[in-house]
Structures are given as structure tokens and as C-alpha cells.
């Protein structure tokens, strides 16, 4: 896992902190801060699309 570059955690009020990461092979990673060894992996493009969709409100029904 040493090749993953993790961003600083994103934390919400009273919620878990999530970390996003990328590697040189074009993969994107999402993990709960402190549990980076247990991560979800997909392409960097899929990670980008998910972030854009969340910002566009497509996940607001989950709030």
C-alpha cells in the first residue's frame, strides 16, 4: 500500500473521517481514516465522477 498517496481526512460533524487517495497506475481509493488498509478501489475517473455527482446533489437523498 506504500504507493497510495492519501489526502488529508475529510471529517463531518459527528461522522467518520474519510480519506481519498490515488496511485501512479490511475487508481482511486476511499477509506475511513485509520483503516486505510481496508479501502475501496476503482479507477481515478470513477472517483472523479463520484465526487462530481455528490457535489451536483445526486446523493442528497442519502442525507
GROMACS .gro file of C-alpha atoms in nm:
model
   63
    1UNK     CA    1   0.000   0.000   0.000
    2UNK     CA    2   0.303   0.229   0.006
    3UNK     CA    3   0.229   0.355  -0.344
    4UNK     CA    4  -0.105   0.516  -0.244
    5UNK     CA    5  -0.090   0.892  -0.187
    6UNK     CA    6  -0.357   0.970   0.072
    7UNK     CA    7  -0.515   1.314   0.108
    8UNK     CA    8  -0.584   1.467   0.449
    9UNK     CA    9  -0.903   1.323   0.606
   10UNK     CA   10  -1.242   1.480   0.529
   11UNK     CA   11  -1.443   1.488   0.851
   12UNK     CA   12  -1.806   1.579   0.909
   13UNK     CA   13  -1.965   1.677   1.237
   14UNK     CA   14  -2.013   1.364   1.446
   15UNK     CA   15  -1.924   1.143   1.149
   16UNK     CA   16  -1.636   0.923   1.045
   17UNK     CA   17  -1.343   1.081   0.867
   18UNK     CA   18  -1.286   0.960   0.513
   19UNK     CA   19  -0.964   0.966   0.313
   20UNK     CA   20  -0.921   0.973  -0.063
   21UNK     CA   21  -0.608   0.850  -0.231
   22UNK     CA   22  -0.457   0.787  -0.572
   23UNK     CA   23  -0.167   0.592  -0.715
   24UNK     CA   24   0.054   0.615  -1.022
   25UNK     CA   25  -0.146   0.343  -1.201
   26UNK     CA   26  -0.460   0.559  -1.227
   27UNK     CA   27  -0.650   0.404  -0.936
   28UNK     CA   28  -0.859   0.594  -0.681
   29UNK     CA   29  -0.907   0.485  -0.320
   30UNK     CA   30  -1.157   0.565  -0.044
   31UNK     CA   31  -1.105   0.460   0.318
   32UNK     CA   32  -1.210   0.551   0.669
   33UNK     CA   33  -0.924   0.739   0.837
   34UNK     CA   34  -0.724   0.493   1.042
   35UNK     CA   35  -0.841   0.196   0.833
   36UNK     CA   36  -0.656   0.270   0.510
   37UNK     CA   37  -0.570  -0.100   0.467
   38UNK     CA   38  -0.946  -0.164   0.424
   39UNK     CA   39  -1.019   0.055   0.123
   40UNK     CA   40  -1.242   0.064  -0.182
   41UNK     CA   41  -1.061   0.080  -0.514
   42UNK     CA   42  -1.175   0.195  -0.856
   43UNK     CA   43  -1.032   0.400  -1.138
   44UNK     CA   44  -0.936   0.761  -1.078
   45UNK     CA   45  -1.201   0.856  -1.335
   46UNK     CA   46  -1.469   0.670  -1.136
   47UNK     CA   47  -1.358   0.850  -0.819
   48UNK     CA   48  -1.371   1.185  -1.001
   49UNK     CA   49  -1.720   1.109  -1.136
   50UNK     CA   50  -1.846   1.010  -0.790
   51UNK     CA   51  -1.717   1.333  -0.635
   52UNK     CA   52  -1.872   1.543  -0.912
   53UNK     CA   53  -2.205   1.361  -0.877
   54UNK     CA   54  -2.206   1.413  -0.500
   55UNK     CA   55  -2.129   1.782  -0.547
   56UNK     CA   56  -2.415   1.802  -0.800
   57UNK     CA   57  -2.658   1.672  -0.536
   58UNK     CA   58  -2.712   1.323  -0.674
   59UNK     CA   59  -2.661   1.170  -0.328
   60UNK     CA   60  -2.865   1.426  -0.131
   61UNK     CA   61  -3.141   1.170  -0.077
   62UNK     CA   62  -2.897   0.978   0.146
   63UNK     CA   63  -2.867   1.267   0.391
   0.00000   0.00000   0.00000
